[in-house]
Amino acid sequence: MDPELLETQAAPQPFQLLSHLEEAEAPEGLQLPLRAHQLQSLAWMQACEGEREPLLLGASREFLPALQPPHAAQQALVEAVKCRAVARVQRAFEVRGGVLADQVGSGKTAVTLALVVSDRNSHQASRTLVLAPGRLLQQWQHEAWKFLDRGMQVLDEDLRVAPVEPGEPQLLVAPVELLSSKRRLEEDSFATRLRRLQLSRLVVDEFHELSDGALAQLRPPSPATAPMALWGLTGTPALEGFGSVARLAQVFAVELGVFRRQLDAAALAQKALDYLARAQGAGCRLTSHPVHEELVTLHHTPAERALYAQHAAEARKGRLAAPELLQLCSHFHLTEKDTDAEAESAQLLRARQDAKATAKEWLALAAAKVAQQVPRMIKAAESEVLAEQYAQLLAEVGTAPHAEHAQLAGARAAGARQNAGRHEREADALILEAMRVEEASEESQGASQGAEVFGDGLELLEDLKQAKEAFRQRSCEVAFLSAMLDAAENQSFRCPICLNEPEPTERAILAACAHLFCLQCASTLARRGECALCRQTLRKGEAAEVVRVREPGAVEEQLERKRWGRFGSKIFQVVRKLHKIEEQDPRARAIVFVQWAALRRKLAAAFTEFQVPFVCLEEAADGRALNFWERDDVVGSFQNAPEDSTQGPKVLLLSLQDAASGTNLTRANHVLFVHPMLAKTSRLSVAYEQQALGRCLRLGQTRPVYLWRFVTLGTAEEDLSYRHQQELWRGLSDAPRHRRAASASAEAAARERESESDVDLDDLFW
């Protein structure tokens, strides 16, 4: 049963993970000591692999006469016998293993290795296989040497291993990508191949990253056929709702789907979660050094501002998706096109002008078709309304093919309206009624011809309406973009309402009609819902109706602009921050996180041009995608650099979505978020950022950690960044921190929504 389809009548609520209070004894053979929270996790894992009571989940039902609503006699019977007949059905689930969801960076790898070492107390042969993302294979090997004084055997796609020697636990590791290998899935199921290995324990690292298809490969057919213990390791488990918990439980052959319609379904899911998962280390200190967080705020240049405002308007109309708008906060072009903002804005303006000309031609052609139909319409149906609307459209478009027919019909319609009074809708109704009466008195053939002509005319009128709307929209887009570009550069402007001469930072354009006012007057008009110049209707109270020409503090750096213009303001600020970090500490290393491939390639090009030594986990210098073995080498070259070294790559460029979890990168102590993460939910977005910060903020970090968030003010990412900043530290209470808040407007907006448990991401964009 697909957990995505699971529904529950219980009110949605966040699920909680228990912690384990008892500590285990440190096993013999472990080279390094464990912390208290790690010993607690070890004790729970040992208990889960031992003999423990099964998980009991059940449903109860009261047997009474089937009367809805209950009859009085039924109540009297129950009170008389003072008992009720209740049937309770329980199902027992035998589970070996579970999910260890300790805090990001708290040392789950060390706990797992300690669990392997504890197998030495058993006289039976023991074999443990760890499935880890390819980028983490070398890290697991390194940890094995550090804690066990021996390495791990790395398996290839064939999963061939040496025989197990009694008394000595065998430790294997393989890339988890094998779960999704198409060739292997076609030849044989991965679950079957795992059973052939005769494993005592299977550990899946970064459990939260697995897709449903990969999880299905781990799922045992039944507990009886799965004597091995199954473990999942994750720092950010997905616990958004009943479906998420059901998906997790299904991996351990615990079917919650049968209880989904019970009123206590959420309570049963929480009970299953209490049995299957634990989270330790929520309050432990991962590092003795403080964590510094700072928002690096920046402003668009006038050209970038004009481009963003145009795209934001398209987003409000549903023509641009939220991920694309968020990308435009970081760079003015979605593709890898090599151009600067000024050239891009000029090209966009030309494209808008061409679209306007095309729409005008379409409108003229549609008007001509209607003009040809007008005489037939007048003769067939006396359609004065159609002719009057046609005459009005001809005046708007500026051309008048066959205008004499339109003027004649328009005059007749005007006379009908005058006779009907000032209520034009009533006049239209009178004309339509007259048309129906005249049609009814026609001969049958004539009536048929008239109806056909009238239907054709309505189709042409509909086409004409569409052409008119397209022409209006294109005209508004051209006017809006032109006004944005002119108003940002023009130093002389007088507001047509208050007659003041505001600075470019105090000028605003109405999005609906592209008329320019001072910011105060534009805001007043938006509240009133109408433009003072053209009487265009505005959406009352919509802040998006007022577009600021230039944000306060936006200053162009003319000397550098020729070099960084094609990269945009934000990428330039990222490069400048990296240069400053290197100047202050030549030994420092930094990780730059970005979500989208196109933006990552722009950053890579900027790093190359501005001489920032870097390596990228996803792609080689020639643009070739790296396999997981090569990615492992990239991580090793960055992480294993000596602490006092000033040579080698100073920056690691990582995907915020695909490479944010698991890797131990304590060699770096600077984390740069180019933009806020965008996932399906706000909680999931923050979980990605927690994993990203956890690459540096983890056990073994010996230096202060710095988190830099880059935020373009006046864009959709401003409020989103502030939300993530607040929620991130709610989930990471492990170290003292110093952070700088976002702008006052973002703070106020966030406080208004402080009580919300989650956020609809669409609300953050339009």
XYZ file of N, CA and C in Angstrom, residues 29-32 109-110 113 137-153 171:
75
model
N 37.668 -3.138 22.610
C 38.155 -3.085 21.237
C 37.906 -1.767 20.556
N 37.161 -0.875 21.186
C 36.912 0.446 20.608
C 38.091 1.355 20.958
N 38.683 1.955 19.943
C 39.922 2.698 20.133
C 39.712 4.059 20.793
N 38.533 4.644 20.638
C 38.262 5.970 21.188
C 37.024 5.902 22.074
N 27.876 7.517 13.300
C 28.806 6.543 12.729
C 29.581 5.828 13.824
N 30.063 6.578 14.799
C 30.814 5.974 15.904
C 29.941 5.011 16.699
N 29.646 1.765 14.723
C 30.873 0.969 14.812
C 31.001 0.311 16.185
N 31.774 6.993 1.319
C 32.493 5.730 1.479
C 33.845 5.939 2.150
N 34.583 6.919 1.672
C 35.897 7.175 2.251
C 35.778 7.622 3.707
N 34.713 8.350 4.009
C 34.509 8.796 5.386
C 34.263 7.608 6.310
N 33.472 6.634 5.872
C 33.239 5.438 6.682
C 34.539 4.658 6.873
N 35.345 4.582 5.827
C 36.631 3.898 5.959
C 37.515 4.601 6.987
N 37.541 5.913 6.913
C 38.364 6.690 7.840
C 37.897 6.491 9.283
N 36.589 6.516 9.514
C 36.062 6.330 10.860
C 36.336 4.917 11.373
N 36.284 3.927 10.471
C 36.568 2.551 10.888
C 38.011 2.410 11.356
N 38.924 3.018 10.634
C 40.326 2.972 11.057
C 40.515 3.711 12.381
N 39.782 4.791 12.578
C 39.954 5.594 13.783
C 39.396 4.893 15.018
N 38.246 4.229 14.886
C 37.596 3.625 16.048
C 37.908 2.135 16.205
N 38.179 1.443 15.094
C 38.373 -0.005 15.159
C 39.790 -0.437 14.840
N 40.597 0.494 14.359
C 41.972 0.190 13.958
C 42.014 -0.818 12.814
N 40.999 -0.828 12.009
C 40.964 -1.646 10.796
C 39.950 -1.049 9.841
N 40.099 -1.385 8.575
C 39.239 -0.802 7.570
C 37.992 -1.630 7.306
N 37.274 -1.235 6.270
C 36.060 -1.919 5.859
C 36.248 -2.428 4.433
N 35.684 -3.568 4.153
C 35.737 -4.092 2.798
C 34.671 -3.400 1.952
N 32.986 -6.321 8.606
C 32.376 -5.024 8.336
C 32.523 -4.698 6.859
